[in-house]
Coordinates of C-alpha atoms and ligand atoms in Angstrom, one line a residue:
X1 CA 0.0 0.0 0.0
X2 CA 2.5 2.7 -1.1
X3 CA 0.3 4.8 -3.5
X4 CA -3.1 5.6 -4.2
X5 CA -5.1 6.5 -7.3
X6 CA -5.2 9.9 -8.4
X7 CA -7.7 11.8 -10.0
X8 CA -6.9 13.2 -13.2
X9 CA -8.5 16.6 -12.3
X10 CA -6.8 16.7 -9.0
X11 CA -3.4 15.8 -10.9
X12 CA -4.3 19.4 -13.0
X13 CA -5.0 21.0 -9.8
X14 CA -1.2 19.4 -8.9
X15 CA 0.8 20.4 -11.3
X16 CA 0.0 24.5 -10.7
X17 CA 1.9 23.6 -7.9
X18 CA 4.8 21.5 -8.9
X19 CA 5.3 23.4 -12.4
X20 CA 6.5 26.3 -10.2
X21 CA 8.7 23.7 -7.7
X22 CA 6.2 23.9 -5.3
X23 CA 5.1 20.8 -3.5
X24 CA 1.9 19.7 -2.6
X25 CA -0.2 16.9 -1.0
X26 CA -3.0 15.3 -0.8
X27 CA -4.1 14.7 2.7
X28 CA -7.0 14.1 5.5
X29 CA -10.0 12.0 5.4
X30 CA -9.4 11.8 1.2
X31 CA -6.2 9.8 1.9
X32 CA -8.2 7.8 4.3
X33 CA -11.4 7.1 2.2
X34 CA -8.8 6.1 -0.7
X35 CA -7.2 3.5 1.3
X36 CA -10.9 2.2 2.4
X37 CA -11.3 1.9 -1.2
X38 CA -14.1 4.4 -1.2
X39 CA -14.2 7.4 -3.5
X40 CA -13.0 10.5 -1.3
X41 CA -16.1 13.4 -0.3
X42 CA -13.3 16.3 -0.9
X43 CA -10.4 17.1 -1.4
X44 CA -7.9 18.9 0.9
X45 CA -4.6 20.0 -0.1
X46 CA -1.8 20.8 1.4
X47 CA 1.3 22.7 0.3
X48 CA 4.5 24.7 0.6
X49 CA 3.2 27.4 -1.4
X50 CA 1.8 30.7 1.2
X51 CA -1.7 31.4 0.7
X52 CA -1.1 34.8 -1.2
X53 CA 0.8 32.8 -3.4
X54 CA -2.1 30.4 -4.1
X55 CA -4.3 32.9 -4.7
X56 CA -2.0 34.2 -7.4
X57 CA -1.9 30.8 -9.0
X58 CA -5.6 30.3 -9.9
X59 CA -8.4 32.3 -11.3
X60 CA -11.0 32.0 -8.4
X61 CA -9.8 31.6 -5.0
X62 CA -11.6 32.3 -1.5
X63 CA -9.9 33.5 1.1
X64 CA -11.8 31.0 3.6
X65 CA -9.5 30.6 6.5
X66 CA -7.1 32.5 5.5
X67 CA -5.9 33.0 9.4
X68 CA -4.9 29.4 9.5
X69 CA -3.4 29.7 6.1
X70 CA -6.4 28.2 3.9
X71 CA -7.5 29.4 1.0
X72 CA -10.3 27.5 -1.0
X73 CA -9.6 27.1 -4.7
X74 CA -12.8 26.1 -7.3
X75 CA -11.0 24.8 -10.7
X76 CA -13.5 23.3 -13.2
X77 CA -16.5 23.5 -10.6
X78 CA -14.4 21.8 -8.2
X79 CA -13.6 22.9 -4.9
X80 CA -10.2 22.4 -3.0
X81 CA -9.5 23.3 0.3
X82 CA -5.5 24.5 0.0
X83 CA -3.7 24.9 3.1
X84 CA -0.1 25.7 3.7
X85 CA 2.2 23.3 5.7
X86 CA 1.5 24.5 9.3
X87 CA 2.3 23.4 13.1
X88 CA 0.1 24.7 15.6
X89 CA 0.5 26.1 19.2
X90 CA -0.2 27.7 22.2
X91 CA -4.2 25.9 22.9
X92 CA -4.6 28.7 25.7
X93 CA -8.5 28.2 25.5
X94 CA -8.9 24.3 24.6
X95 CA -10.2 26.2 21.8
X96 CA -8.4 27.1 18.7
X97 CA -5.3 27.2 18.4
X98 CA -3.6 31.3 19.1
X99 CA -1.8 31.4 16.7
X100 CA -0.5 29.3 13.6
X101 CA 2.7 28.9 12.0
X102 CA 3.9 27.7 8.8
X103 CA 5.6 24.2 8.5
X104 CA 8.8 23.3 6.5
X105 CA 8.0 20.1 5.8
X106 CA 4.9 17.5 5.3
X107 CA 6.5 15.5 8.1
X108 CA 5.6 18.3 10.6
X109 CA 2.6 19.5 9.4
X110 CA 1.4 16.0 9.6
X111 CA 2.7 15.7 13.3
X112 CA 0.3 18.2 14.5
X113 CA -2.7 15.9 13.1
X114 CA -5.2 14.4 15.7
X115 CA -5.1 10.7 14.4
X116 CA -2.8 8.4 12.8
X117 CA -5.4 7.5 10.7
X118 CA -5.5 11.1 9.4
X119 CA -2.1 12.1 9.4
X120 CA -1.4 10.2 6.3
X121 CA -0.4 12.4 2.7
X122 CA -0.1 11.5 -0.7
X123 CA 2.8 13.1 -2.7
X124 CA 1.3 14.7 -5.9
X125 CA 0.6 13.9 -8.7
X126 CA 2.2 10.5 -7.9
X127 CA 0.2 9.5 -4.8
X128 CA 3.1 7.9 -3.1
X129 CA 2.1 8.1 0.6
X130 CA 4.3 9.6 3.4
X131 CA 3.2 7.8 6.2
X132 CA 5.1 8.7 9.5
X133 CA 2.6 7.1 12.5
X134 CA 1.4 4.0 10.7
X135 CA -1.9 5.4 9.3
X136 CA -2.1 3.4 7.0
X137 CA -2.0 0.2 9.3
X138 CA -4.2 1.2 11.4
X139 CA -6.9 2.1 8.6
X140 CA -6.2 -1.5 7.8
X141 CA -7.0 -3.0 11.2
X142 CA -9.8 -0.1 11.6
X143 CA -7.9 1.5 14.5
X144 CA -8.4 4.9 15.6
X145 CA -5.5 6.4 17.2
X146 CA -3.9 9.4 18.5
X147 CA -0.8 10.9 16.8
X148 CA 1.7 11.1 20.0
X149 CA 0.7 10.9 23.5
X150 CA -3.5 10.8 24.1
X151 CA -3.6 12.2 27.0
X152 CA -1.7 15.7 25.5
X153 CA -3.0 15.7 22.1
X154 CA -6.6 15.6 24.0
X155 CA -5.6 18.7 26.4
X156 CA -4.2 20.8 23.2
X157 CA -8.3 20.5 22.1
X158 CA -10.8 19.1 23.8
X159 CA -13.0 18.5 20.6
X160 CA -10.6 15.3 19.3
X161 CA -12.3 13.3 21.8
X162 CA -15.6 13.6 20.4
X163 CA -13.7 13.2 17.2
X164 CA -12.2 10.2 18.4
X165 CA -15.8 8.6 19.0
X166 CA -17.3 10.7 15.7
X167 CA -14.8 8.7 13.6
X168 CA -16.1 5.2 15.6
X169 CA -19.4 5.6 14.5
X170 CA -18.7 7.1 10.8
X171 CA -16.3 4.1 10.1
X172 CA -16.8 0.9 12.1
X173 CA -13.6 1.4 13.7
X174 CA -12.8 0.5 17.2
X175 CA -10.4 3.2 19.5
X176 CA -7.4 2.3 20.9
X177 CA -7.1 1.9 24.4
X178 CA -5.0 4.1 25.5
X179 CA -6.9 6.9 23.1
X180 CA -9.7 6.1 25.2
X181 CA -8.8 6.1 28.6
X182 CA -7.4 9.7 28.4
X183 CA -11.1 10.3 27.1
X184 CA -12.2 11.0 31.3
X185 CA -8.8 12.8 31.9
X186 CA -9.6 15.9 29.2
X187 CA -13.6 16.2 30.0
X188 CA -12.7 19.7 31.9
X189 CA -10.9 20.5 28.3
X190 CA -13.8 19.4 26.2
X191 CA -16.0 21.5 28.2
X192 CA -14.7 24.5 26.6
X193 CA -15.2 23.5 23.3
X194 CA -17.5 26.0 21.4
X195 CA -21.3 24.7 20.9
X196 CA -20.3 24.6 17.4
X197 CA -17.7 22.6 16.9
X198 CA -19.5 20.0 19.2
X199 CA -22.5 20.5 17.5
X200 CA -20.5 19.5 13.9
X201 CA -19.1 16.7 15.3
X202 CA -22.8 15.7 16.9
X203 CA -24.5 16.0 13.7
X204 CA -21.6 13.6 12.0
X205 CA -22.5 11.0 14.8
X206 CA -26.1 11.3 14.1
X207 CA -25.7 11.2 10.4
X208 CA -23.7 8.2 10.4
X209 CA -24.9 4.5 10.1
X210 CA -24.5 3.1 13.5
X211 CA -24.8 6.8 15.7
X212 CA -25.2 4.3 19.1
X213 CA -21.7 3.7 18.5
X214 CA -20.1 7.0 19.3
X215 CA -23.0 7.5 22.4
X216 CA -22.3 4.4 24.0
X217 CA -18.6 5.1 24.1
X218 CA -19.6 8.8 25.0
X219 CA -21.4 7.3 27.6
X220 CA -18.5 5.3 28.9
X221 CA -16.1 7.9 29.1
X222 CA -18.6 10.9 30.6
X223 CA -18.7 12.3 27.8
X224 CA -22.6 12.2 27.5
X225 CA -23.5 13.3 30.7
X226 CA -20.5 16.3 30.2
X227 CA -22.5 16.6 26.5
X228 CA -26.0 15.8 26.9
X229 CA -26.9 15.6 30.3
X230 CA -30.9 14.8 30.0
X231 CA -29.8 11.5 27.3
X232 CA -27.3 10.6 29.7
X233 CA -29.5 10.3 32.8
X234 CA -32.2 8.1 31.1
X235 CA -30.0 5.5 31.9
X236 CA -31.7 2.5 34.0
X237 CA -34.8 4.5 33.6
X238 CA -37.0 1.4 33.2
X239 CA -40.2 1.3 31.2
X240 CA -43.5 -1.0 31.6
X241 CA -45.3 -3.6 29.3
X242 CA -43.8 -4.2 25.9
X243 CA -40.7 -1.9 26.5
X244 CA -37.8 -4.1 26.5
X245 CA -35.1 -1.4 27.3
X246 CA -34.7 1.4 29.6
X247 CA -34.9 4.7 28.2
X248 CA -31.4 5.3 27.0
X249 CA -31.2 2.2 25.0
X250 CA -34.7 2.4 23.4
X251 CA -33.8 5.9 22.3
X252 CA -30.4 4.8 21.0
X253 CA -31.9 1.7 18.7
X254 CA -34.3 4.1 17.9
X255 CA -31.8 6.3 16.5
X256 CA -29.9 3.6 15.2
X257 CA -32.7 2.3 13.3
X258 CA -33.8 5.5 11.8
X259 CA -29.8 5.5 10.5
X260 CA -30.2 2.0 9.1
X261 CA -33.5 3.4 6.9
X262 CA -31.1 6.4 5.8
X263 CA -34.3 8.5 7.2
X264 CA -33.2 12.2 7.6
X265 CA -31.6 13.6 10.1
X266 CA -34.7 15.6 11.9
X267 CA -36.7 11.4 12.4
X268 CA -32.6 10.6 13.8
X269 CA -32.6 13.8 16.1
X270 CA -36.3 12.9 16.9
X271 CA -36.0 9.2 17.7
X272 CA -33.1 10.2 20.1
X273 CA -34.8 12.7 22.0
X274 CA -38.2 11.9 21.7
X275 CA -38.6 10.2 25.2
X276 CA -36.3 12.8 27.2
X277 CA -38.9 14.2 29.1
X278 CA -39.8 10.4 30.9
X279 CA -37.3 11.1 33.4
X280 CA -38.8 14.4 34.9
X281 CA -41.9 13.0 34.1
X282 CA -41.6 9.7 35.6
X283 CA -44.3 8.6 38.7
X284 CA -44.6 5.3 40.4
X285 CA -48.1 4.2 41.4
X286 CA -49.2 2.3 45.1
X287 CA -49.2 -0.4 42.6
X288 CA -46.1 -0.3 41.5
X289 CA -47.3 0.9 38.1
X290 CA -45.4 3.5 35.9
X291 CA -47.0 6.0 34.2
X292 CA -44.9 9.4 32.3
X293 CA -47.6 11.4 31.8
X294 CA -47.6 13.8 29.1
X295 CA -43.7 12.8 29.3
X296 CA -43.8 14.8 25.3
X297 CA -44.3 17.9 26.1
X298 CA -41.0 17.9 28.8
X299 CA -39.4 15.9 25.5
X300 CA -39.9 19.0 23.7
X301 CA -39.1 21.5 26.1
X302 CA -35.6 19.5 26.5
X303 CA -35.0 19.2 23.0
X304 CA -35.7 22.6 22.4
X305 CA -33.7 23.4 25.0
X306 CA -30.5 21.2 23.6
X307 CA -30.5 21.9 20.1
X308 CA -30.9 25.8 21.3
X309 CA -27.5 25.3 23.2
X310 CA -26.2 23.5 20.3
X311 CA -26.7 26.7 18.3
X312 CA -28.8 24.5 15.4
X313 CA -31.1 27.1 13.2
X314 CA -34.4 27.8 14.4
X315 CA -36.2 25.9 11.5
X316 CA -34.3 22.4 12.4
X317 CA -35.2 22.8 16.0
X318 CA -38.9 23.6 15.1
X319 CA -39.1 20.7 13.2
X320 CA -37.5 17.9 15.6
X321 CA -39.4 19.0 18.7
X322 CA -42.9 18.9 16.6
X323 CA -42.5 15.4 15.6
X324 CA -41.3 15.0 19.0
X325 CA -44.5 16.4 20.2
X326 CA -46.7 14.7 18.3
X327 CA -45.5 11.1 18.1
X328 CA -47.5 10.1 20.6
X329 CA -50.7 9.1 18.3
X330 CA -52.7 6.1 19.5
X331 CA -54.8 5.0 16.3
X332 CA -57.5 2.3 16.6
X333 CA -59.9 1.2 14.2
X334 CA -62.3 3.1 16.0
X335 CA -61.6 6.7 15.0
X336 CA -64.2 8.6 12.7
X337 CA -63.2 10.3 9.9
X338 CA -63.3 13.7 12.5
X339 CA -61.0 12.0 14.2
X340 CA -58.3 11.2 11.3
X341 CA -58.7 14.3 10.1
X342 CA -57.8 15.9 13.1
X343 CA -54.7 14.0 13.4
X344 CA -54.0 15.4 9.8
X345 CA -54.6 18.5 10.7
X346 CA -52.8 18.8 13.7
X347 CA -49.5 17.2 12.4
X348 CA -49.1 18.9 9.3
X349 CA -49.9 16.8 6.2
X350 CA -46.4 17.2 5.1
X351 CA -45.2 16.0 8.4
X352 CA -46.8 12.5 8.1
X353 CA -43.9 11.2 6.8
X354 CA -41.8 11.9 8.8
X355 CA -43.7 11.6 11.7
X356 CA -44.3 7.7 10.6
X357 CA -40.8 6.7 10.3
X358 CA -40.3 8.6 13.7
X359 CA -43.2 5.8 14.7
X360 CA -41.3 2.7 12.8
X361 CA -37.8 3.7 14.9
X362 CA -39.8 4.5 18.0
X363 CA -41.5 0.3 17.7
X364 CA -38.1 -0.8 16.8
X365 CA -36.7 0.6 19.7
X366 CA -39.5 -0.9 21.6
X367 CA -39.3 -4.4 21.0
X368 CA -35.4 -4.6 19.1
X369 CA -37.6 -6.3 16.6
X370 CA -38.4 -5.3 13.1
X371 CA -41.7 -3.6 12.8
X372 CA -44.3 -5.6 10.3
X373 CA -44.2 -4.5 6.9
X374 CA -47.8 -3.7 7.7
X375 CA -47.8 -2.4 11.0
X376 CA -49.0 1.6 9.9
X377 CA -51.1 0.4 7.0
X378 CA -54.8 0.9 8.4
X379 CA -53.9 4.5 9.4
X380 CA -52.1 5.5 6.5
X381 CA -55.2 4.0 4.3
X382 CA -57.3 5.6 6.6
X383 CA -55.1 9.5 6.1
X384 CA -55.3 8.7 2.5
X385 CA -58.9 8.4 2.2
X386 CA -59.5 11.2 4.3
X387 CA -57.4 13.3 2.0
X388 CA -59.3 11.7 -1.0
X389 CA -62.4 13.1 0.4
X390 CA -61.5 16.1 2.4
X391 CA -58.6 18.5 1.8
X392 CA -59.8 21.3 4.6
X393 CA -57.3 20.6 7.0
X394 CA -55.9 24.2 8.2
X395 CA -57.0 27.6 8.1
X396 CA -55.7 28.2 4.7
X397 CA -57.9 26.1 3.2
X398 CA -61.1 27.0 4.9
X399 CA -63.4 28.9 2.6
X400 CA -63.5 32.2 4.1
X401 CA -60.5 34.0 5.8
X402 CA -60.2 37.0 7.9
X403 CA -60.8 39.8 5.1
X404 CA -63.8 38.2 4.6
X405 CA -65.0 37.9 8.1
X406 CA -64.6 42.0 8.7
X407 CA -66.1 42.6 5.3
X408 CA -69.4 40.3 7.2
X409 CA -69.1 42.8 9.8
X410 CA -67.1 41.3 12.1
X411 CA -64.6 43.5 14.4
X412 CA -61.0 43.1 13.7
X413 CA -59.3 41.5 16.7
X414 CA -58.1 39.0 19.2
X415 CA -61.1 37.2 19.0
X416 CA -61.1 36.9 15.4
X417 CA -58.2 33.7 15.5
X418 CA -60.5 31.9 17.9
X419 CA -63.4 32.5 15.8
X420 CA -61.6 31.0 12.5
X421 CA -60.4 27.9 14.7
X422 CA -63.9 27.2 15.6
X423 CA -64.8 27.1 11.8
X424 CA -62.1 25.0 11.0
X425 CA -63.2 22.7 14.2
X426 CA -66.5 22.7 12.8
X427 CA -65.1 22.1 9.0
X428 CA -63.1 18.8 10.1
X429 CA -66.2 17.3 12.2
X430 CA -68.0 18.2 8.9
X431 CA -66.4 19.0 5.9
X432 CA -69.1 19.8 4.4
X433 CA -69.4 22.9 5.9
X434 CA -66.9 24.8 4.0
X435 CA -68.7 27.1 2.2
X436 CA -68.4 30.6 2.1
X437 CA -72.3 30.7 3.1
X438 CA -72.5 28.5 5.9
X439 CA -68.7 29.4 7.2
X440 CA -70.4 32.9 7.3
X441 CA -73.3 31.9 8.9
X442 CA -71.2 30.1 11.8
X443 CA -69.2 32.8 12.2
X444 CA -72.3 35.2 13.0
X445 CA -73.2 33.2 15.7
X446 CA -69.8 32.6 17.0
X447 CA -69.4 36.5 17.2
X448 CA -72.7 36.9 18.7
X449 CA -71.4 34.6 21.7
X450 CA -68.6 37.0 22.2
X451 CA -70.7 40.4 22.4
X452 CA -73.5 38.5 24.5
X453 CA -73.7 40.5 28.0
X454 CA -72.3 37.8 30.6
X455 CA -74.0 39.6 32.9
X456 CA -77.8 40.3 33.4
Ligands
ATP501 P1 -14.5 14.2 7.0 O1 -14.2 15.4 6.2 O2 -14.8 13.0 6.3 O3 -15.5 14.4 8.1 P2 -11.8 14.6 7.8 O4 -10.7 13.6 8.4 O5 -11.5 15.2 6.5 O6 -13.1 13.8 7.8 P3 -12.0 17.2 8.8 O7 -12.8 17.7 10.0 O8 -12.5 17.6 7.5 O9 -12.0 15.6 8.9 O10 -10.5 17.6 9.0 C1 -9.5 17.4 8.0 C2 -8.2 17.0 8.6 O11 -7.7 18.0 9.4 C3 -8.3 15.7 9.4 O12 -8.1 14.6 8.7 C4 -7.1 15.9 10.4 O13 -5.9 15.6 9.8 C5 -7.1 17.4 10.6 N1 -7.9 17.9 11.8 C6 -9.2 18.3 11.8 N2 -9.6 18.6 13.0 C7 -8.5 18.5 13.8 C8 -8.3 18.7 15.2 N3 -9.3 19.1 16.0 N4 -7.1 18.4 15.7 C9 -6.1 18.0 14.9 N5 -6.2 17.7 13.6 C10 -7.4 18.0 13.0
MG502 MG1 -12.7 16.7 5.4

């Protein structure tokens, strides 16, 4: 294993470089994906050239980190991360490093790499690879591994532990001992990692195909409870009836099936969360009995409260916590058509979807069995003939809105939201009753409640 293939196009990107005697390398989770035989996601370079000097070399180049000497280069569509050789020092915060300094040599830049498994290169365009920690081994036995001694590597930045596990999850690899057991030693460093970077590194684990992986090991080391606290302490939270598993490890097969189904990454976030709020919620009958009443809502108040910390966009945290909300529908063949209709209308129709896989994961995680093939289908025939014959599920598709209610007469005001939530109550009990007329006519009578004297 002393080269790797090379793609043509980054061979082009190469030779800018070594036309003018400059060197340059391919290096990072490329090298690594090319000696898993997979096709690498992209492509980082790194070279003797400065950054200035890159960005005289090609037509468009962004200045992206150009503090740590990176520049980003797009050549025929394509974009390349270029950054010059470096070493790094002086972690004052566990952050960032202060400051950076250029590198002579591959050798060093390489040093200053978190695992062994990443602080592989390959000369370019030839793709001999300069291997100085036995990267390349250690892909081979699916090894992850710091670069020098765990315990300081971890203290230099406390975000290469979660790293560390990130890469367990993403690759099937296993982590070295003694990589692990400095994990406990540098929690105090990891705690002043920025939300951020945390939160990258979380949404990798989640994204991968096995996220129970890194959260088990997270677990093991502290690093959950340092991380995520509320997931952390639904350890040994035992559940009644058909659950098998406590709380932890429902929500992590959950999770773990919702990965396996490649469902996106709001049903993964939801299937880990969704049961947060048993904990707080958690009360043991005379009988022994346990009940978590309402245990969705505090799952959605902690989830919000999480992904908040986590800095995720507003939109993303919207979206987990109303599945999360929601996914506690009990269908039996006993509902009307009111009834379905209200469960469209309350989740969203675009949200049945999701909120059914969210279901599949959530049964998976209940029994550790495979759900039937069948196990939604009189429901989701059910939804589907109410939407055949009914598509007045929210208050945009009610027949009147609230122009037309003041133009009836009606004052503008507070009471005019409640008065189009009642119509569309009385639309999904009977759809038939979205007409402009009788909407109208409702509405009249509705008002009349509110300007009735409540007092003789
Ligand atoms: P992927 O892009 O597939 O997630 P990657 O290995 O390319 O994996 P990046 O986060 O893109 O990971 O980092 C690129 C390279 O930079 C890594 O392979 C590693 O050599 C180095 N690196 C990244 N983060 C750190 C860090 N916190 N400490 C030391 N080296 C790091
Ligand atoms: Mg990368």
């Amino acid at each position: 294993m002393n080269n790797v293939p090379v793609d043509p196009l980054l061979k082009e990107i190469a030779s800018y470089f070594t036309n003018r005697g400059k060197q340059a390398y391919l290096v990072g989770g490329a090298v690594r994906d090319l000696l898993l035989g997979k096709k690498a996601a992209d492509w980082d370079l790194a070279v003797d050239a400065r950054p200035e000097e890159v960005m005289s070399m090609f037509r468009r180049v962004i200045p992206t980190g150009i503090k740590h000497g990176t520049v980003t280069v797009v050549y025929k569509g394509v974009s390349v991360e270029v950054t010059t050789f470096r070493t790094e020092s002086g972690y004052s915060d566990g952050r960032r490093p202060d400051r950076v300094e250029y590198a002579p040599s591959i050798g060093e830049d390489l040093s200053r790499r978190d695992f062994t498994m990443n602080a592989l290169a390959a000369r370019l365009p030839s793709g001999k690879l300069v291997d100085p920690f036995g990267g390349a081994a250690d892909i081979k036995s699916g090894t992850i591994r710091c670069v020098g001694r765990p315990a300081e590597r971890f203290s230099e930045d406390g975000l290469r532990p979660v790293r560390a596990l990130r890469f367990a999850s993403q690759l099937g690899f296993s982590v070295e001992r003694e990589t692990l057991d400095a994990i406990p030693g540098a929690l105090g460093i990891t705690a002043k990692v920025s939300p951020e970077r945390i939160r990258d590194e979380f949404e990798k684990i989640v994204a991968s195909g096995r996220p129970s992986t890194a959260l088990l090991l997270m677990e093991k080391t502290g690093l959950l409870e340092l991380l995520f606290p509320d997931l952390a302490q639904c350890r040994s939270i035992e559940q009644k009836g058909c659950h098998r598993y406590d709380v932890l490890d429902h929500s992590l097969l959950a999770c773990d099936f919702a990965a396996r189904r490649q469902y996106s990454q709001t049903v993964r976030l939801a299937a880990l969360f969704h049961d947060l709020g048993k904990k707080p919620t958690l009360s043991i009958g005379p009988d022994g009995n346990r009940t978590f009443y309402q245990h969705e809502r505090e799952s959605v108040r902690l989830s919000r409260n999480i992904l908040r910390q986590y800095r995720y966009p507003n939109a993303a945290i919207d979206a987990v916590a109303h599945l999360i909300g929601e996914h506690m529908f009990h269908y039996t063949e006993d509902w009307g058509d009111a009834a379905v209709r209200r469960f469209i209308a309350r989740a969203g129709e675009e949200n049945l979807g999701e909120l059914f896989r969210l279901r599949l994961a959530d049964a998976f995680g209940t029994s550790g069995a495979e759900p039937a093939a069948d196990f939604l289908l009189p429901l989701i025939n059910r939804v589907e003939d109410a939407l055949s014959k009914s598509r007045a599920l929210s208050l945009k598709d009610l027949a009147v809105s609230g122009k037309d209610l003041i133009a009836s007469g009606i004052k503008p005001g507070k009471h005019m939201g409640i008065i189009l939530n009642e119509l569309l109550e009385a639309v999904l009990d009977d759809p038939a009753l979205n007409s402009r007329e009788k909407l109208l006519e409702i509405a009249e009578k509705i008002n009349k409640r509110y300007y009735a004297p409540s007092f003789p």
